[in-house]
DNA sequence: GGGAATAACTGAACATGATCATAATTGATC
DNA sequence: GATCAATTATGATCATGTTCAGTTATTCCC
């Protein structure tokens, strides 16, 4: 319904947005985000300098446009792989691992993207929805793990999902944000953190080693 | 030794830096960070516009200058209160709670500060040191808890501290960064998350309810 | 198809963070 | 206390994100 032969206006706008996104991505990849000027993007996209800001609120929003499609692909692929995997931690690593691998392809750009993800006030249609879907899927995995008897059932799936997601956020930030963690340490470190979240740090468990893995 | 009657130059520089910091803080508080121009800060501090950037690398660095003294006070106060408190989670909440209460005083400015904390590449003398001291103190609290038999001893204190700190970072980000969490939810939510980190999400514990609180 | 109404586009202009060649200030040396 | 090298300060200038009054393109209606 919004597809097919829409009006000329609509088609032009669509095409223009795609040219803008492609131009921005290309330039961000080769020159870096800060080093790319809005004017360069406009020139490459074949539009006037003022036109850009009819399509995006500001330059940072271009980060989201260039990221969104990739993020959805990563998310779908991780979700599919998780469905073929046993064990909550391994499932989560399918999902999280896709993103860390992706971020590693262009660390500088990914840093800017992650900053956008964590610090942009969320409009419901853009970043917000993406994040919410992500959180919901983690909650679904938790719920299934509860049904399998892997996770305690006196918690809402959302609550447990937050606790797990916190580790993903933290390791991502430590690596891309503060740059205090090395890339190689992220996946093993995150995995261990998720395990510790499941096992608990406390001493009120017996047979810890036998029961976990 | 670097105190006392240092040269005139040194004294002038010190005084100027303090005027700059005071001017910046005042303006950030009343107008907001983005809305305050570098020129305003210079005018209020009684310096030329170019002089500011002999003292700070860029405008964002002013956020650190205005925050550092306060952060040290909060840290010391939280540390002292933690020393008078029993139980790792309660101790951590003494520390983390000081910061959340402080951030609540000016949410917009705190958002900018927190962004700086998480995304500035760390010079060893500035933000980096502050963060490292913070992490080390959390590790010390963990180590003491291990000695008390509260926390399992097959983990390095640093490892366990990271897992706990992750929740603080996540709740702070969710509140100030993405603004998806309400201020009132932060302290109880964070406390619960820390408890869950200690207890574990898994099902391989008996008598969970009795043992935790 | 013509013309009014609406939407989209444009680049000059603006605001502001940061730079840099030049000027002023300080402190050592005699 | 005069001279000079070194440090510090300055504001005009630049670069760039963003805006806006004016222009052009599209759609709608008869």
PDB file of N, CA, C and O (backbone and C1' of nucleotides) in Angstrom, chain D residues 2 5 7-12 15-19 21 23-29:
ATOM      1  P    DA D   2      66.426  50.966  33.296  1.00  0.00           P
ATOM      2  O5'  DA D   2      66.968  50.292  31.949  1.00  0.00           O
ATOM      3  C5'  DA D   2      68.335  50.457  31.605  1.00  0.00           C
ATOM      4  C4'  DA D   2      68.789  49.270  30.785  1.00  0.00           C
ATOM      5  C3'  DA D   2      67.908  48.935  29.583  1.00  0.00           C
ATOM      6  O3'  DA D   2      68.759  48.698  28.467  1.00  0.00           O
ATOM      7  C1'  DA D   2      68.177  47.019  30.961  1.00  0.00           C
ATOM      8  P    DA D   5      67.640  36.583  22.402  1.00  0.00           P
ATOM      9  O5'  DA D   5      67.038  35.212  22.952  1.00  0.00           O
ATOM     10  C5'  DA D   5      67.739  34.506  23.991  1.00  0.00           C
ATOM     11  C4'  DA D   5      66.740  33.754  24.842  1.00  0.00           C
ATOM     12  C3'  DA D   5      65.774  32.873  24.054  1.00  0.00           C
ATOM     13  O3'  DA D   5      65.692  31.612  24.691  1.00  0.00           O
ATOM     14  C1'  DA D   5      64.560  34.394  25.423  1.00  0.00           C
ATOM     15  P    DT D   7      59.633  27.839  27.225  1.00  0.00           P
ATOM     16  O5'  DT D   7      58.275  28.454  27.814  1.00  0.00           O
ATOM     17  C5'  DT D   7      58.304  29.073  29.097  1.00  0.00           C
ATOM     18  C4'  DT D   7      57.178  30.064  29.223  1.00  0.00           C
ATOM     19  C3'  DT D   7      55.782  29.496  28.935  1.00  0.00           C
ATOM     20  O3'  DT D   7      55.021  29.636  30.111  1.00  0.00           O
ATOM     21  C1'  DT D   7      56.076  31.627  27.920  1.00  0.00           C
ATOM     22  P    DT D   8      53.568  28.969  30.277  1.00  0.00           P
ATOM     23  O5'  DT D   8      52.601  30.173  29.870  1.00  0.00           O
ATOM     24  C5'  DT D   8      52.687  31.395  30.588  1.00  0.00           C
ATOM     25  C4'  DT D   8      51.830  32.450  29.937  1.00  0.00           C
ATOM     26  C3'  DT D   8      50.396  32.010  29.604  1.00  0.00           C
ATOM     27  O3'  DT D   8      49.516  32.898  30.255  1.00  0.00           O
ATOM     28  C1'  DT D   8      51.367  33.151  27.779  1.00  0.00           C
ATOM     29  P    DA D   9      47.971  32.843  30.092  1.00  0.00           P
ATOM     30  O5'  DA D   9      47.692  33.952  28.992  1.00  0.00           O
ATOM     31  C5'  DA D   9      48.028  35.298  29.311  1.00  0.00           C
ATOM     32  C4'  DA D   9      47.547  36.227  28.222  1.00  0.00           C
ATOM     33  C3'  DA D   9      46.082  36.064  27.835  1.00  0.00           C
ATOM     34  O3'  DA D   9      45.505  37.356  27.788  1.00  0.00           O
ATOM     35  C1'  DA D   9      47.463  35.873  25.913  1.00  0.00           C
ATOM     36  P    DT D  10      43.974  37.530  27.538  1.00  0.00           P
ATOM     37  O5'  DT D  10      43.901  37.889  26.000  1.00  0.00           O
ATOM     38  C5'  DT D  10      44.624  39.039  25.529  1.00  0.00           C
ATOM     39  C4'  DT D  10      44.539  39.126  24.032  1.00  0.00           C
ATOM     40  C3'  DT D  10      43.128  38.954  23.471  1.00  0.00           C
ATOM     41  O3'  DT D  10      42.723  40.178  22.895  1.00  0.00           O
ATOM     42  C1'  DT D  10      44.743  37.737  22.205  1.00  0.00           C
ATOM     43  P    DG D  11      41.236  40.663  23.055  1.00  0.00           P
ATOM     44  O5'  DG D  11      40.753  40.637  21.536  1.00  0.00           O
ATOM     45  C5'  DG D  11      41.523  41.316  20.558  1.00  0.00           C
ATOM     46  C4'  DG D  11      41.388  40.628  19.222  1.00  0.00           C
ATOM     47  C3'  DG D  11      39.935  40.353  18.782  1.00  0.00           C
ATOM     48  O3'  DG D  11      39.870  40.435  17.362  1.00  0.00           O
ATOM     49  C1'  DG D  11      41.082  38.348  18.807  1.00  0.00           C
ATOM     50  P    DA D  12      38.891  41.408  16.661  1.00  0.00           P
ATOM     51  O5'  DA D  12      39.333  41.310  15.130  1.00  0.00           O
ATOM     52  C5'  DA D  12      40.689  41.557  14.760  1.00  0.00           C
ATOM     53  C4'  DA D  12      41.189  40.477  13.821  1.00  0.00           C
ATOM     54  C3'  DA D  12      40.248  40.147  12.661  1.00  0.00           C
ATOM     55  O3'  DA D  12      41.038  39.952  11.487  1.00  0.00           O
ATOM     56  C1'  DA D  12      40.660  38.185  13.902  1.00  0.00           C
ATOM     57  P    DA D  15      39.403  27.266   6.158  1.00  0.00           P
ATOM     58  O5'  DA D  15      38.497  26.291   7.034  1.00  0.00           O
ATOM     59  C5'  DA D  15      39.067  25.662   8.183  1.00  0.00           C
ATOM     60  C4'  DA D  15      38.004  24.821   8.855  1.00  0.00           C
ATOM     61  C3'  DA D  15      37.090  24.079   7.874  1.00  0.00           C
ATOM     62  O3'  DA D  15      36.880  22.778   8.386  1.00  0.00           O
ATOM     63  C1'  DA D  15      35.794  25.553   9.232  1.00  0.00           C
ATOM     64  P    DT D  16      36.000  21.724   7.499  1.00  0.00           P
ATOM     65  O5'  DT D  16      34.584  21.796   8.214  1.00  0.00           O
ATOM     66  C5'  DT D  16      34.494  21.589   9.606  1.00  0.00           C
ATOM     67  C4'  DT D  16      33.077  21.829  10.063  1.00  0.00           C
ATOM     68  C3'  DT D  16      32.008  21.285   9.114  1.00  0.00           C
ATOM     69  O3'  DT D  16      30.987  20.716   9.889  1.00  0.00           O
ATOM     70  C1'  DT D  16      31.565  23.514   9.603  1.00  0.00           C
ATOM     71  P    DG D  17      30.139  19.445   9.403  1.00  0.00           P
ATOM     72  O5'  DG D  17      28.834  19.585  10.303  1.00  0.00           O
ATOM     73  C5'  DG D  17      28.978  19.610  11.715  1.00  0.00           C
ATOM     74  C4'  DG D  17      27.855  20.424  12.345  1.00  0.00           C
ATOM     75  C3'  DG D  17      26.452  20.033  11.908  1.00  0.00           C
ATOM     76  O3'  DG D  17      25.588  20.121  13.037  1.00  0.00           O
ATOM     77  C1'  DG D  17      26.837  22.310  11.367  1.00  0.00           C
ATOM     78  P    DT D  18      24.080  19.598  12.935  1.00  0.00           P
ATOM     79  O5'  DT D  18      23.287  20.908  12.498  1.00  0.00           O
ATOM     80  C5'  DT D  18      23.230  21.990  13.432  1.00  0.00           C
ATOM     81  C4'  DT D  18      22.550  23.176  12.799  1.00  0.00           C
ATOM     82  C3'  DT D  18      21.163  22.907  12.195  1.00  0.00           C
ATOM     83  O3'  DT D  18      20.226  23.653  12.946  1.00  0.00           O
ATOM     84  C1'  DT D  18      22.469  24.328  10.805  1.00  0.00           C
ATOM     85  P    DT D  19      18.673  23.670  12.572  1.00  0.00           P
ATOM     86  O5'  DT D  19      18.538  25.107  11.871  1.00  0.00           O
ATOM     87  C5'  DT D  19      19.031  26.249  12.550  1.00  0.00           C
ATOM     88  C4'  DT D  19      18.770  27.504  11.727  1.00  0.00           C
ATOM     89  C3'  DT D  19      17.326  27.672  11.225  1.00  0.00           C
ATOM     90  O3'  DT D  19      16.988  29.033  11.386  1.00  0.00           O
ATOM     91  C1'  DT D  19      18.812  27.763   9.399  1.00  0.00           C
ATOM     92  P    DA D  21      13.035  33.648   7.386  1.00  0.00           P
ATOM     93  O5'  DA D  21      13.028  34.670   6.160  1.00  0.00           O
ATOM     94  C5'  DA D  21      14.223  35.369   5.813  1.00  0.00           C
ATOM     95  C4'  DA D  21      14.435  35.340   4.312  1.00  0.00           C
ATOM     96  C3'  DA D  21      13.217  35.693   3.470  1.00  0.00           C
ATOM     97  O3'  DA D  21      13.634  36.450   2.340  1.00  0.00           O
ATOM     98  C1'  DA D  21      13.922  33.510   2.921  1.00  0.00           C
ATOM     99  P    DT D  23      13.249  34.786  -5.321  1.00  0.00           P
ATOM    100  O5'  DT D  23      13.298  33.264  -5.755  1.00  0.00           O
ATOM    101  C5'  DT D  23      14.562  32.608  -5.865  1.00  0.00           C
ATOM    102  C4'  DT D  23      14.357  31.154  -6.239  1.00  0.00           C
ATOM    103  C3'  DT D  23      13.483  30.913  -7.482  1.00  0.00           C
ATOM    104  O3'  DT D  23      14.236  30.152  -8.409  1.00  0.00           O
ATOM    105  C1'  DT D  23      12.815  29.512  -5.687  1.00  0.00           C
ATOM    106  P    DT D  24      13.606  29.819  -9.864  1.00  0.00           P
ATOM    107  O5'  DT D  24      13.175  28.291  -9.699  1.00  0.00           O
ATOM    108  C5'  DT D  24      14.130  27.325  -9.248  1.00  0.00           C
ATOM    109  C4'  DT D  24      13.412  26.025  -8.957  1.00  0.00           C
ATOM    110  C3'  DT D  24      12.566  25.477 -10.105  1.00  0.00           C
ATOM    111  O3'  DT D  24      12.948  24.145 -10.358  1.00  0.00           O
ATOM    112  C1'  DT D  24      11.335  25.475  -8.100  1.00  0.00           C
ATOM    113  P    DA D  25      12.390  23.353 -11.639  1.00  0.00           P
ATOM    114  O5'  DA D  25      11.459  22.272 -10.944  1.00  0.00           O
ATOM    115  C5'  DA D  25      12.042  21.352 -10.029  1.00  0.00           C
ATOM    116  C4'  DA D  25      10.933  20.637  -9.277  1.00  0.00           C
ATOM    117  C3'  DA D  25       9.955  19.848 -10.152  1.00  0.00           C
ATOM    118  O3'  DA D  25       9.884  18.535  -9.629  1.00  0.00           O
ATOM    119  C1'  DA D  25       8.763  21.273  -8.676  1.00  0.00           C
ATOM    120  P    DT D  26       9.094  17.409 -10.500  1.00  0.00           P
ATOM    121  O5'  DT D  26       7.706  17.290  -9.740  1.00  0.00           O
ATOM    122  C5'  DT D  26       7.704  16.806  -8.402  1.00  0.00           C
ATOM    123  C4'  DT D  26       6.322  17.007  -7.798  1.00  0.00           C
ATOM    124  C3'  DT D  26       5.190  16.261  -8.496  1.00  0.00           C
ATOM    125  O3'  DT D  26       4.698  15.303  -7.575  1.00  0.00           O
ATOM    126  C1'  DT D  26       4.558  18.492  -7.938  1.00  0.00           C
ATOM    127  P    DT D  27       3.567  14.225  -8.015  1.00  0.00           P
ATOM    128  O5'  DT D  27       2.237  14.944  -7.517  1.00  0.00           O
ATOM    129  C5'  DT D  27       2.163  15.365  -6.161  1.00  0.00           C
ATOM    130  C4'  DT D  27       0.893  16.165  -5.938  1.00  0.00           C
ATOM    131  C3'  DT D  27      -0.389  15.510  -6.474  1.00  0.00           C
ATOM    132  O3'  DT D  27      -1.319  15.440  -5.419  1.00  0.00           O
ATOM    133  C1'  DT D  27      -0.241  17.783  -7.143  1.00  0.00           C
ATOM    134  P    DC D  28      -2.680  14.602  -5.539  1.00  0.00           P
ATOM    135  O5'  DC D  28      -3.768  15.751  -5.450  1.00  0.00           O
ATOM    136  C5'  DC D  28      -3.474  16.938  -4.723  1.00  0.00           C
ATOM    137  C4'  DC D  28      -4.510  18.010  -4.994  1.00  0.00           C
ATOM    138  C3'  DC D  28      -5.879  17.491  -5.458  1.00  0.00           C
ATOM    139  O3'  DC D  28      -6.883  18.271  -4.832  1.00  0.00           O
ATOM    140  C1'  DC D  28      -5.010  18.959  -7.103  1.00  0.00           C
ATOM    141  P    DC D  29      -8.414  17.776  -4.816  1.00  0.00           P
ATOM    142  O5'  DC D  29      -9.148  18.875  -5.706  1.00  0.00           O
ATOM    143  C5'  DC D  29      -8.854  20.260  -5.501  1.00  0.00           C
ATOM    144  C4'  DC D  29      -9.368  21.080  -6.649  1.00  0.00           C
ATOM    145  C3'  DC D  29     -10.701  20.601  -7.234  1.00  0.00           C
ATOM    146  O3'  DC D  29     -11.591  21.700  -7.317  1.00  0.00           O
ATOM    147  C1'  DC D  29      -9.102  20.919  -8.966  1.00  0.00           C
TER     148       DC D  29
END
